[in-house]
Every structure is written in C-alpha cells, then in structure tokens.
XYZ file of C-alpha atoms in Angstrom:
678
model
C 34.668 69.275 -31.098
C 35.596 66.143 -33.042
C 35.083 64.009 -29.744
C 31.730 65.498 -29.162
C 30.338 64.507 -32.604
C 32.178 61.215 -32.454
C 30.225 60.428 -29.055
C 27.079 61.992 -30.664
C 27.375 59.488 -33.644
C 27.944 56.451 -31.329
C 24.707 57.629 -29.291
C 22.892 57.810 -32.462
C 23.721 54.494 -33.528
C 23.102 52.666 -30.365
C 19.627 54.397 -30.193
C 18.947 53.298 -33.646
C 20.321 49.843 -33.089
C 18.217 49.878 -29.471
C 15.264 50.897 -31.414
C 15.323 48.445 -34.088
C 15.629 45.617 -31.435
C 12.041 45.657 -30.985
C 10.974 45.567 -34.493
C 10.367 42.450 -36.473
C 9.480 42.515 -40.200
C 8.842 39.454 -42.487
C 6.945 38.544 -45.660
C 4.011 36.200 -45.046
C 5.554 32.770 -45.139
C 2.734 30.975 -46.949
C 2.775 27.236 -46.027
C 5.453 27.841 -43.491
C 6.312 29.931 -40.468
C 8.852 32.545 -39.542
C 10.759 32.483 -36.123
C 10.381 36.083 -34.381
C 14.362 35.873 -33.481
C 16.310 38.656 -31.950
C 15.704 41.034 -29.150
C 12.495 41.659 -27.204
C 11.834 45.230 -25.321
C 11.612 43.451 -21.430
C 10.686 45.313 -18.234
C 9.955 43.680 -14.891
C 7.031 44.666 -12.505
C 3.496 44.988 -13.922
C 1.179 47.612 -15.548
C -1.712 46.776 -17.891
C -1.219 49.774 -19.551
C 2.188 48.372 -21.125
C 0.058 46.454 -23.683
C -0.906 49.499 -25.109
C 1.040 49.782 -28.591
C 1.365 53.518 -28.276
C 3.356 53.179 -25.056
C 7.157 54.330 -25.397
C 9.245 51.545 -24.212
C 12.479 52.754 -25.550
C 13.624 52.913 -22.302
C 13.321 49.290 -21.274
C 15.984 46.689 -21.418
C 16.289 44.217 -24.489
C 16.817 40.351 -24.143
C 16.046 37.749 -26.288
C 13.488 34.769 -26.196
C 15.825 32.076 -26.957
C 16.032 31.386 -23.247
C 14.140 32.320 -19.941
C 15.303 35.439 -18.383
C 16.820 33.543 -15.258
C 19.556 32.519 -17.803
C 20.099 36.054 -19.122
C 19.902 39.049 -17.074
C 17.319 38.218 -14.091
C 18.526 34.897 -12.509
C 16.174 33.951 -9.667
C 13.471 36.418 -10.423
C 10.123 35.692 -9.676
C 6.687 38.007 -10.127
C 5.691 39.829 -13.178
C 7.411 40.830 -16.233
C 6.315 42.240 -19.861
C 7.901 41.445 -23.131
C 6.833 43.790 -26.044
C 8.008 43.906 -29.903
C 6.724 45.686 -33.007
C 5.408 42.893 -35.818
C 5.059 43.748 -39.472
C 4.240 41.082 -41.874
C 3.342 41.843 -45.499
C 1.641 40.268 -48.417
C -0.898 38.349 -45.870
C -2.863 35.939 -47.749
C -4.694 33.998 -45.212
C -5.217 33.417 -41.221
C -2.055 33.949 -39.206
C -1.489 32.643 -35.728
C 1.433 32.837 -33.183
C 3.051 29.648 -32.013
C 3.999 30.239 -28.588
C 6.597 28.337 -26.708
C 6.451 26.892 -23.306
C 6.315 29.915 -20.851
C 7.217 29.811 -17.180
C 4.530 30.058 -15.853
C 1.287 32.016 -16.662
C 0.922 34.584 -19.533
C -1.660 36.913 -21.325
C -1.023 37.474 -25.138
C -2.048 41.098 -26.353
C -2.093 42.114 -29.994
C -2.421 46.157 -30.126
C -3.484 46.283 -26.648
C -6.166 43.415 -26.819
C -5.782 40.069 -25.079
C -5.933 37.491 -27.529
C -4.816 34.232 -25.619
C -2.669 32.983 -23.076
C -2.360 29.994 -20.547
C -3.169 29.853 -16.631
C -4.950 32.121 -14.465
C -3.055 35.330 -13.075
C -3.063 36.260 -9.417
C -4.268 36.471 -6.875
C -6.145 33.174 -7.792
C -3.457 31.776 -10.074
C -3.560 28.587 -11.878
C -0.817 27.312 -13.737
C 0.362 24.084 -15.523
C 2.853 21.961 -13.813
C 4.788 21.674 -17.038
C 4.497 24.636 -19.074
C 3.109 23.856 -22.669
C 3.100 25.253 -25.984
C 0.189 27.061 -27.776
C -1.301 28.109 -31.005
C -3.053 31.527 -30.710
C -4.791 33.082 -33.717
C -4.287 36.970 -34.719
C -6.675 39.175 -35.886
C -7.002 39.304 -39.698
C -4.784 41.626 -41.544
C -5.875 45.024 -42.963
C -7.336 45.646 -46.507
C -3.594 46.244 -47.572
C -2.715 42.511 -46.808
C -0.074 43.716 -44.287
C -0.290 42.706 -40.635
C 1.102 45.651 -38.216
C 1.152 45.890 -34.707
C 2.481 45.416 -31.156
C 2.747 42.096 -29.727
C 2.953 42.293 -25.548
C 3.407 39.353 -23.558
C 2.722 39.534 -19.906
C 4.128 37.193 -17.817
C 4.193 35.947 -14.351
C 6.434 33.403 -12.624
C 5.740 31.715 -9.540
C 8.236 31.668 -6.363
C 10.895 29.121 -6.738
C 10.667 26.078 -4.936
C 13.475 23.458 -3.803
C 13.421 21.658 -7.212
C 13.889 25.364 -9.298
C 16.752 26.524 -10.826
C 17.735 30.403 -11.005
C 17.333 30.238 -14.671
C 13.997 29.933 -15.185
C 10.958 32.585 -15.877
C 9.283 33.629 -19.147
C 9.765 32.406 -22.521
C 11.642 29.154 -23.342
C 11.877 29.914 -26.869
C 11.217 32.373 -29.491
C 7.337 32.584 -30.901
C 6.790 31.826 -34.520
C 4.174 33.570 -37.147
C 2.693 31.392 -39.810
C -0.436 29.789 -41.125
C -2.927 28.687 -38.286
C -3.546 25.173 -39.976
C 0.515 24.728 -40.577
C 1.368 25.693 -36.819
C -1.701 23.767 -35.305
C -0.150 20.481 -37.515
C 3.544 21.272 -36.230
C 2.225 21.323 -32.730
C 0.442 18.130 -33.119
C 3.431 16.460 -34.844
C 5.435 17.652 -32.164
C 3.215 15.810 -29.229
C 3.163 12.857 -31.668
C 7.029 12.448 -31.697
C 7.340 13.079 -27.920
C 4.609 10.528 -27.462
C 6.762 8.126 -29.680
C 9.763 8.874 -28.033
C 8.281 7.460 -24.919
C 6.668 4.292 -26.201
C 9.008 2.120 -24.618
C 8.291 3.643 -21.293
C 4.454 3.334 -22.130
C 4.925 -0.228 -23.035
C 6.510 -0.923 -19.709
C 4.232 0.890 -17.823
C 1.251 -1.057 -19.315
C 3.220 -4.368 -18.402
C 3.537 -3.116 -15.152
C -0.143 -2.420 -14.942
C -1.258 -6.171 -16.397
C 1.068 -7.563 -13.902
C 0.263 -5.736 -11.065
C -3.664 -6.125 -11.219
C -2.852 -9.978 -11.665
C -1.072 -9.726 -8.240
C -3.891 -8.064 -6.663
C -6.328 -10.533 -8.066
C -3.987 -13.488 -6.709
C -3.989 -11.667 -3.008
C -7.798 -11.267 -3.465
C -8.404 -14.880 -4.088
C -6.296 -15.868 -0.865
C -5.863 -12.664 1.723
C -3.205 -14.669 3.365
C -0.676 -14.458 0.682
C 0.281 -10.791 1.431
C 3.211 -10.927 -0.741
C 1.055 -10.465 -3.694
C -0.609 -7.253 -2.466
C 2.798 -5.637 -1.536
C 3.725 -6.606 -5.344
C 0.637 -5.108 -6.847
C 0.996 -2.050 -4.763
C 4.162 -1.388 -6.003
C 3.728 -2.117 -9.538
C 0.168 -0.566 -10.201
C 1.315 2.938 -8.754
C 4.514 2.981 -11.079
C 2.108 2.235 -13.760
C 0.480 5.147 -13.522
C 3.564 7.297 -14.333
C 2.784 6.736 -17.923
C 0.183 9.359 -17.591
C 2.920 11.997 -17.329
C 4.363 10.956 -20.709
C 1.071 11.994 -22.829
C 0.988 15.456 -23.805
C -3.003 15.650 -23.429
C -2.540 14.792 -19.593
C 0.358 17.811 -19.046
C -1.847 20.202 -20.967
C -4.614 19.911 -18.210
C -2.420 18.973 -15.611
C -2.028 21.862 -12.921
C 0.659 22.156 -10.414
C -1.472 21.120 -7.245
C -2.866 17.979 -8.450
C 0.007 17.116 -10.343
C 2.165 16.964 -7.639
C -0.187 15.552 -5.269
C -0.432 12.613 -7.949
C 3.123 12.323 -8.411
C 4.010 11.935 -4.573
C 1.004 9.740 -3.710
C 2.460 7.274 -6.461
C 6.020 7.669 -5.007
C 4.962 7.296 -1.446
C 2.870 4.144 -2.228
C 5.611 2.626 -4.255
C 7.963 3.486 -1.239
C 5.752 1.881 1.400
C 4.637 -1.224 -0.526
C 8.595 -2.295 -1.114
C 9.086 -1.765 2.464
C 6.400 -4.071 3.385
C 7.684 -6.732 0.702
C 10.910 -6.854 1.799
C 9.616 -7.182 5.359
C 7.195 -10.124 4.178
C 9.706 -11.967 2.132
C 12.417 -11.599 5.022
C 9.732 -12.597 7.829
C 10.324 -9.147 9.700
C 6.547 -8.283 9.585
C 6.167 -11.586 12.405
C 8.514 -9.268 14.607
C 6.442 -6.839 16.467
C 9.248 -4.286 17.216
C 9.758 -4.177 13.462
C 6.338 -3.699 12.520
C 5.495 -0.791 15.225
C 8.733 0.930 13.992
C 7.900 0.516 10.344
C 4.306 1.455 10.693
C 5.233 4.627 12.884
C 7.830 5.805 9.989
C 5.236 5.129 7.448
C 2.785 7.448 9.508
C 5.659 10.194 9.344
C 6.400 9.743 5.944
C 2.751 10.082 4.543
C 2.023 13.140 6.976
C 5.065 14.865 5.514
C 3.750 14.138 1.990
C 0.385 15.345 2.433
C 1.702 18.625 4.420
C 4.264 19.186 1.481
C 1.202 18.998 -1.123
C -0.975 20.877 1.138
C 1.121 24.090 0.925
C 1.332 23.876 -2.694
C -2.188 25.212 -2.854
C -0.904 28.451 -1.183
C 2.333 28.536 -3.250
C 1.407 31.595 -5.552
C 1.793 33.671 -2.120
C 4.861 31.349 -0.979
C 6.596 33.618 1.476
C 9.530 32.408 3.778
C 7.299 30.424 6.197
C 5.548 28.232 3.384
C 9.133 27.656 1.695
C 10.590 26.638 4.936
C 7.744 24.455 5.477
C 8.054 22.945 1.869
C 11.945 22.316 2.533
C 11.311 20.519 5.836
C 8.661 18.169 4.559
C 10.558 17.490 1.443
C 13.790 16.858 3.442
C 11.625 14.353 5.554
C 10.374 12.549 2.557
C 13.479 12.439 0.485
C 15.635 11.085 3.391
C 12.984 8.356 4.861
C 13.747 5.955 2.000
C 16.940 5.325 3.448
C 14.984 3.170 6.007
C 14.752 0.512 2.953
C 18.281 -0.132 3.460
C 18.027 -0.828 7.257
C 14.912 -3.424 6.460
C 17.316 -5.128 3.886
C 20.301 -5.337 6.231
C 18.087 -6.724 8.941
C 16.241 -9.174 6.807
C 19.608 -10.311 5.205
C 20.956 -10.948 8.685
C 17.904 -12.329 9.771
C 17.372 -14.780 6.923
C 20.439 -15.822 5.181
C 18.758 -16.899 2.033
C 21.121 -16.151 -1.219
C 18.172 -16.573 -3.287
C 16.944 -12.873 -2.026
C 20.060 -11.354 -2.697
C 19.223 -10.404 -6.257
C 16.074 -8.524 -4.887
C 17.938 -6.984 -2.218
C 20.333 -5.452 -4.830
C 17.552 -4.492 -7.155
C 15.776 -2.680 -4.407
C 19.137 -0.940 -3.383
C 19.600 0.071 -7.153
C 16.175 1.493 -7.290
C 16.164 3.216 -3.893
C 19.605 4.836 -4.379
C 18.473 6.198 -7.816
C 15.535 7.927 -6.081
C 17.550 9.201 -3.086
C 20.218 10.869 -5.367
C 17.729 12.081 -7.766
C 15.625 13.783 -4.749
C 18.641 14.762 -2.824
C 20.737 16.501 -5.960
C 17.459 17.733 -7.459
C 17.014 20.032 -4.356
C 18.452 23.329 -4.059
C 19.394 23.398 -7.593
C 19.732 26.888 -7.915
C 22.222 26.937 -5.114
C 24.124 23.743 -6.259
C 23.766 24.488 -10.069
C 23.716 20.573 -10.360
C 21.049 19.643 -13.024
C 20.658 15.732 -12.222
C 17.782 15.788 -14.648
C 20.180 16.463 -17.746
C 22.199 13.427 -16.501
C 19.293 10.904 -16.499
C 18.333 12.041 -20.045
C 21.864 11.470 -21.117
C 21.741 7.973 -19.481
C 18.629 7.084 -21.555
C 19.056 3.826 -23.958
C 18.090 4.915 -27.606
C 16.840 2.500 -29.947
C 16.997 4.753 -33.095
C 16.154 8.171 -33.456
C 12.719 7.921 -31.974
C 12.614 5.403 -28.978
C 14.211 5.965 -25.550
C 14.123 3.971 -22.314
C 15.069 6.122 -19.343
C 17.689 5.187 -16.554
C 14.703 4.711 -14.296
C 12.692 2.602 -16.614
C 15.918 0.559 -17.056
C 16.312 -0.102 -13.338
C 12.664 -0.799 -13.023
C 12.530 -3.105 -15.675
C 15.449 -5.260 -14.088
C 13.922 -4.926 -10.897
C 10.569 -6.214 -12.113
C 12.048 -9.205 -13.423
C 14.059 -9.963 -9.948
C 10.884 -9.095 -8.239
C 8.520 -11.463 -10.041
C 11.080 -14.243 -9.812
C 11.539 -14.015 -6.256
C 7.848 -13.755 -5.157
C 7.007 -16.821 -7.755
C 9.806 -18.956 -6.053
C 8.904 -18.023 -2.767
C 5.376 -19.068 -3.308
C 6.275 -21.994 -5.025
C 8.179 -22.907 -1.851
C 5.589 -22.176 0.293
C 2.969 -24.052 -1.798
C 5.456 -27.342 -1.509
C 5.518 -26.814 2.287
C 1.576 -26.287 2.475
C 1.349 -29.435 0.506
C 3.403 -31.554 2.878
C 1.754 -29.929 5.594
C -1.660 -30.732 4.439
C -0.887 -34.299 3.720
C 0.240 -34.377 7.394
C -2.778 -32.954 8.792
C -4.818 -35.278 6.506
C -3.032 -38.225 8.059
C -3.533 -37.003 11.428
C -7.224 -36.473 10.715
C -7.400 -40.009 9.587
C -5.955 -41.399 12.694
C -8.097 -38.914 14.901
C -11.218 -39.938 13.094
C -10.471 -43.635 14.324
C -9.886 -42.352 17.825
C -12.838 -40.056 18.056
C -16.004 -42.186 18.220
C -18.588 -41.520 15.309
C -21.096 -43.909 17.005
C -21.513 -45.841 20.323
C -23.521 -48.335 21.773
C -26.579 -46.725 23.844
C -26.592 -47.384 27.644
C -29.960 -48.919 29.407
C -30.879 -46.116 31.996
C -28.973 -43.299 30.275
C -29.605 -41.019 27.518
C -25.992 -39.658 26.505
C -25.374 -36.755 24.290
C -21.920 -36.149 22.894
C -20.746 -33.103 20.525
C -17.093 -32.387 19.354
C -16.589 -29.157 16.846
C -12.850 -28.810 16.495
C -11.519 -25.186 15.686
C -8.877 -26.359 12.983
C -8.596 -29.166 10.913
C -7.398 -31.389 13.892
C -8.154 -30.763 17.203
C -7.108 -30.957 21.044
C -9.884 -32.138 22.646
C -10.884 -36.086 23.409
C -13.889 -37.866 24.849
C -14.535 -41.284 25.175
C -17.627 -42.868 26.121
C -17.231 -46.844 27.349
C -19.878 -48.831 28.313
C -19.496 -51.450 30.942
C -20.736 -55.136 31.437
C -22.838 -54.266 34.564
C -24.765 -51.498 32.987
C -22.609 -49.154 34.184
C -20.416 -46.361 31.984
C -17.439 -44.613 31.918
C -16.867 -41.382 30.775
C -13.516 -39.316 29.908
C -13.351 -35.721 28.508
C -9.822 -34.075 28.440
C -8.432 -30.746 26.713
C -4.797 -30.890 25.300
C -2.854 -27.705 25.626
C -2.264 -25.855 22.228
C -3.745 -26.699 18.698
C -3.236 -28.414 15.791
C -1.316 -31.332 14.624
C 0.694 -31.646 17.988
C -2.353 -31.190 20.239
C -3.810 -34.081 17.919
C -1.079 -36.378 18.348
C -1.129 -36.082 22.255
C -4.680 -36.884 22.150
C -3.993 -39.904 20.132
C -1.722 -41.079 22.915
C -4.295 -40.123 25.796
C -7.114 -42.305 23.827
C -4.951 -45.646 23.332
C -4.107 -45.067 27.280
C -7.678 -44.595 28.337
C -8.699 -48.026 26.542
C -5.770 -49.750 28.076
C -6.746 -48.759 31.344
C -10.299 -49.255 31.259
C -9.514 -52.974 30.530
C -8.324 -53.003 34.235
C -9.911 -50.301 36.260
C -12.795 -47.950 36.568
C -11.646 -45.781 39.262
C -11.495 -42.264 37.999
C -8.099 -41.695 40.149
C -6.273 -44.688 38.911
C -7.114 -43.651 35.206
C -5.917 -40.379 36.035
C -2.803 -41.409 37.470
C -2.034 -43.752 34.557
C -2.676 -41.135 31.920
C -0.403 -38.674 33.805
C 2.646 -41.254 33.930
C 2.184 -41.626 29.965
C 2.017 -38.139 29.494
C 5.306 -37.182 31.513
C 7.684 -36.080 28.944
C 5.765 -36.379 26.023
C 4.034 -33.230 25.970
C 6.893 -30.697 25.211
C 6.216 -28.190 28.191
C 2.479 -28.683 27.416
C -0.204 -30.374 29.572
C -3.813 -31.655 29.564
C -6.727 -31.280 31.702
C -8.933 -34.258 32.243
C -12.316 -35.398 34.012
C -12.991 -39.016 34.450
C -16.767 -40.115 35.893
C -17.680 -43.704 36.618
C -21.565 -44.009 36.437
C -22.940 -47.323 37.830
C -26.255 -48.641 36.600
C -28.118 -47.171 39.855
C -26.873 -43.729 39.117
C -23.945 -43.679 41.662
C -21.279 -41.536 40.101
C -17.328 -41.329 41.215
C -15.453 -38.434 39.498
C -11.913 -37.640 39.130
C -10.724 -34.212 38.119
C -7.359 -33.179 36.940
C -7.295 -29.423 36.231
C -10.530 -29.563 34.447
C -13.733 -27.237 34.357
C -16.337 -28.147 37.220
C -19.281 -30.164 35.537
C -23.124 -28.810 35.895
C -25.555 -31.038 37.705
C -29.213 -30.126 36.745
C -28.014 -26.900 35.389
C -25.877 -25.676 38.507
C -22.062 -25.693 38.732
C -20.892 -28.221 41.482
C -17.660 -27.619 43.696
C -14.833 -29.924 42.604
C -11.667 -30.406 44.261
C -8.578 -28.962 42.621
C -5.682 -30.567 41.312
C -2.922 -30.221 38.621
C -3.270 -30.983 34.991
C -2.044 -34.099 33.655
C 1.966 -34.124 32.489
C 3.231 -31.737 35.007
C 4.295 -33.919 37.990
C 5.018 -37.792 38.529
C 3.722 -37.187 41.901
C 0.428 -35.255 41.084
C -2.321 -36.606 43.446
C -5.855 -37.020 42.384
C -9.183 -36.838 44.600
C -12.567 -38.397 43.856
C -15.989 -37.152 44.425
C -19.422 -39.048 44.609
C -22.637 -38.118 43.898
C -25.917 -39.459 42.736
C -28.086 -39.077 39.857
C -31.724 -39.733 40.447
C -34.162 -40.245 37.511
C -34.220 -37.107 35.548
C -31.275 -35.563 36.713
C -28.273 -34.772 34.351
C -24.583 -33.967 34.255
C -23.028 -31.536 31.788
C -19.293 -31.750 31.306
C -17.325 -29.426 28.543
C -13.983 -27.941 27.336
C -13.113 -24.310 27.657
C -13.549 -23.830 24.149
C -16.860 -22.504 25.425
C -15.505 -20.165 27.866
C -12.996 -18.926 25.470
C -15.423 -18.042 22.599
C -14.398 -14.374 21.934
C -16.379 -11.712 20.137
C -14.789 -9.438 17.244
C -14.192 -6.725 19.898
C -12.218 -9.397 21.991
C -14.642 -9.869 24.873
C -14.612 -13.772 26.100
C -17.614 -15.520 26.590
C -16.689 -16.205 30.218
C -18.037 -18.015 33.171
C -21.200 -16.026 33.844
C -22.536 -16.456 30.153
C -21.716 -20.257 30.652
C -23.516 -20.655 33.895
C -26.417 -18.609 32.674
C -26.583 -20.786 29.426
C -26.327 -23.968 31.570
C -28.957 -23.003 33.910
C -32.120 -24.080 31.772
C -30.461 -27.479 31.179
C -29.611 -27.041 27.338
C -29.075 -29.581 25.060
C -25.409 -29.926 24.011
C -26.036 -28.551 20.595
C -27.428 -25.259 22.056
C -24.472 -25.046 24.380
C -22.055 -25.348 21.516
C -24.164 -23.005 18.951
C -24.156 -20.372 21.707
C -20.665 -20.035 21.784
C -20.108 -20.662 18.006
C -22.453 -17.460 17.431
C -20.080 -15.686 19.772
C -16.949 -16.393 18.060
C -15.470 -19.909 18.261
C -11.820 -20.011 19.055
C -11.058 -23.174 20.381
C -12.107 -26.777 20.142
C -15.720 -27.425 21.528
C -16.306 -30.647 23.277
C -19.714 -30.968 25.517
C -20.874 -34.500 26.921
C -24.354 -34.581 28.880
C -25.466 -37.743 30.546
C -29.286 -37.759 31.804
C -30.528 -40.643 33.918
C -33.778 -41.915 32.288
C -36.646 -44.667 33.170
C -36.123 -47.932 31.138
C -39.045 -47.093 29.112
C -38.196 -43.455 28.339
C -38.388 -43.024 24.519
C -35.622 -40.383 24.179
C -32.558 -41.377 22.115
C -30.380 -43.124 24.486
C -27.018 -42.059 22.558
C -26.423 -39.384 20.157
C -23.157 -38.264 18.527
C -22.431 -34.731 16.914
C -19.141 -34.660 15.024
C -18.300 -31.671 12.874
C -15.075 -31.848 10.782
C -13.072 -29.422 8.847
C -12.253 -29.743 5.317
C -8.632 -29.767 4.277
C -7.293 -27.926 1.306
C-alpha cells in the first residue's frame, strides 16, 4: 500500500511539473523585456486545430526553445512541428510584442488561435529565407484587467536537409521574448547595426575590390588586347559583390533560390576568371590544347552550377532523386577548382619566372581554402565537422566590434600580390612594345625611302600605282624605273610573311633591283640576280616576283617567278610557271613577250587582293578578281573592292596604259597609304 501511494505521489508530481512546463507567467516588463525560458509543449506533424487555445496538449512532449529540435530530441527531422505555451503577463501598461528568434525555416505565429504573424510561405508553394531572420510581432492589446493571457502556438516547417545541413537544425534557434513593442524593435535594429559594424572591415575590403575591379575593366575597355585586365576585373568584381550578404536588409529579403543562385554565380565567375588570369600570365592561352581543355571544363563547371541552382526551385518537395542530383552537381563544381593547381603547375613549368611565384602561392591559398570549405562543409550531418565555426574562430578581431574573416585575410593578400603581378607584367609588356614600336618606326623610315612616293612620267604611257600595307610595314614592293630610250622597267614582288621581317627582305630586294637595272633590262637576268641575293636570307621564306620591260614602241618582255598572272585588257593572260625567289640556286625563269597597242593596258597585283577575307571567313578569290578586272578598272577601284571585302594582307596594284603622245590623262600617279605607329 505504501508503495502504491508513493508511486501515485511521484506520478502526481511529474504531472504537475509537466503541466507547469507549458505555462509562462511574468509581470509587465515596462521599458524592458522578459525572455520566455523553460520548456515548451512540442509535437511533430501538422494540424491547424493545434492552434486552438482549448486544445489539451498535456500528452505532448516538452523541449526548450534554447536550441533547434535537431540538437535535442529530433535530430535530422524535417517537415512540420508545433510549439505551444500558455502565457500570462500581469500589469500591462502599453503595447506588447514578441521578439521571435531566427526560425528554421518557415513559421506562423498564433495567439489564442488567431494568426498574428510569421515569416515565409508554407507548402505547397513554400518560400523561405536563405538565412533565418529575427522578427518583432505585435501582440493583441491586453484586457481591461491589464492582464495579457492566452496561448502562444508556433507552427514551423523545416525544409529538407541539403548537403550543407547538419542534423542539429529545425525550429526555434532561441527563446522568444515579450516586451514593449518600441523597445524590442529598437533592440532588433541595434543588433543589426552591431552585426553590420562587425563586418565593416569586410565591407571596406569589398568596396576597395569594387573600385579596383571597375578600374581593371576600364583599362581593358580602352584596349581589348590587354585581357589580363579583363580577367582581373572579372575576379575582383564578383568578390566585391559578396558584401551584399553582410547587410541584414539584404538577408531579410533573400529567399533561398536567388540567394543561392547569386552566391554560386559569384563563385563560378571568380573561379573561371582566375583560371583565365593564370592561363594568360603563363602564356597557356596561346596553346590550343590548353584552351580547348579549359573551355570544356568551364562548360562542365557552369553547367553543374546551373543544374544545381535549378534543383533548388523544387527543394520544398526534395525527394531522393532531387537530393541525389544536388549531391552529384555539388561534387562536380566543388572538385573542379582543383584544375587551377594543374594550370599553375603547367604554367610554372612552361614559364620559369620566379616573379610569378607569389601569385601562384596566393592562388593556391585561396583555392585550397575554397576546396576545404566546400569539401568539409558537405555532409555535415554525417561527418559532424563544423568548418564554419573554425572559420569564425580564425577571424582577426580589431577590438570588440570589428573582425576580418579568414577568407577576407586571404583575399586581401591575394589582391596585393595579384595587382602587383599584373602591373609588373604590363610594365614589362609596355617596355617591349616601346622597343618594338621604335624598331617598326625605323623600318618604316627605311621603307619610305625605298618605296617611291613620286616618279617621273614616261612618255607614251599612263602608269598608276597603289600600295596599301596591312600593317605598319609591309612585305610588298614595286619599282617603276624609266629608261633612257623612252622604255620603262616595272618590278612587283610579294615577300612571304608580314611585318618587320618581310620589310627587311623588301629592303634587300629594292637595293638589288636598282643595282641590277644599271646593267640589264632583261627580266630573266634581273630575276636570277634577285634569286642569288635572297638565298640564305629569307629564313625559310620566299618571294614571288614579276618583272616587265616595256619598250617605247609597246613591246613587253616579262619574267615571272611564281607570281600571279597579269591581266591584259581585262583578261588574265597565260603565264609560264616557275619557282619563287629564294628557294633554289639553280631556279630557271622564262621570258614571255606581247605587245601593247595604243589604248591597251596591263595590270599586275599582289595576292592581298585574292586573300581579302570576309567576316565569315570567305576569301575574295580568283573568280571575284577576274570579274572586277574585266571592265578594266582603276587601281584604286581594285584595291577598294578588296579592302571592303576584308583586307588581310598588303595590297599593291600597278597598271600601265599605252597612250597617244597628246593624251591628256595623268601620266604617273602614286597612291601610298601608311599606317600610323603607336
């Protein structure tokens, strides 16, 4: 019998204790607040009738609101759950509100069965904040007795766990507080201000990155060839965009979908920009194999990011299939940044420049941080590793209010190293460019002496010439040398290659032509002399050449060394084939003869006309050249047609018309176009 009464007494005690666990009584806090500590009635599942204050919840379990339900009795639980508690506040003398802590993830707050507030939207069209936020929600006015009494019910829905979630999540992340509405609102604003203040150093760092990034993009916009500035800007600007996450106002409106999309696109842009920056610095962007491999991996990386963020649109109903997709895509974009190590290793091997080593080490530090952060952050509920807590501990604190995170420290160091490296490389490049420009300028001065800007007219002939180089210095040459007996010697050549090297070969040929013309007017002898002088001087190159000697009576003797056939009266004439100059000592050249009667013309030109190329890659070609030559146009009309199509090489055209002695047309015209240096 004693044992029976003892058990009954224990049962009654436990029952009373359990009943009191859901009650909270307090006096009106005046200008302060009171925290609702202690136990709450708790029940998983969902039923809107559980908001009714008359509900008998004595059979519910009890938990505290100090921590999520996942860290108490329901690890890993997702879905609906309810909290309930009876509240009584005496001596109320003003409006009261409830300060709600951050809640995982959507909640509705009920007072005596009536919804008074909440955050997010419940399923089936669920919407929730990426970062749970605190709120201040007004309570109904107290009764005339100045006593606020009722039942507070909180309906919570926890989204399915993702690869970054731990088992210790769900529901309230702290106990609510009751107090004067104005006081609670001011406290919430003060807390947000302190959070913003603690992130001030990161905000300043992000602002500095924004300024430097815009400057880099501006430098690239001025000269699109300087892609280093483009990649630097594309790395810095997204990183500066992270400061938006530090503002509470941004966090309060950031739903999971676009928050995650924004975050992942920032990370993707940073990673791909640093890949291209390293490739450009080490010259790997000039290697086709590396370009193709990098672009392929970029496509896979961005594709995985887009699929991963798309899956989040269906996360409220995430089942095994969606979670598996999320896991696979997350693994892909989390591991692909390892490729940066491959690029750095290949770059350092290809270009052994110790001045690039600091940048390589800074890239390794940032990439390693990202990989560890991503890898250890995955599967948190299985590994129980809270890497984020470690990151917070590694922050630098400047007094009680300011801190700089570990990632911020790494980015700051990397910014200094990166800007120093890029500026140094551009300084070296500018020095090289100045040297090259000086050489080109000197070559142009030499070539301007060698290319005739004005020539003496030849009686009985109207001769027009045009020379439009594709670059600062060209690889075409023409010479029109009048003779003593009213004859004229015309030489047109096209040296293989472009730029300074071709111009130097042109200089050699012009000197040789003028020397040879003092001893002979035979085209074959001139071609043979040019061939001997070019042997061993073209470094594997060659030159095509046509030489014409036109006597005063219109008899033409022509020698051709692999050059394009001339057009006579708009029709292409047959030409005997032979090797270009500079390929063989024993090359043989043949002469052909024809006559120019009064009114006849002959046009010779270089392959800059034929090799004009449209934006789609189509060549001007022989058919178009024959079509434009048929009406016997001027040299300018020929050149302008090729130029409009898309000039890719030097264009030189020479036209000779036999005219009557009393013909008033211009006897000699020279059209030279130059390209400015600098």
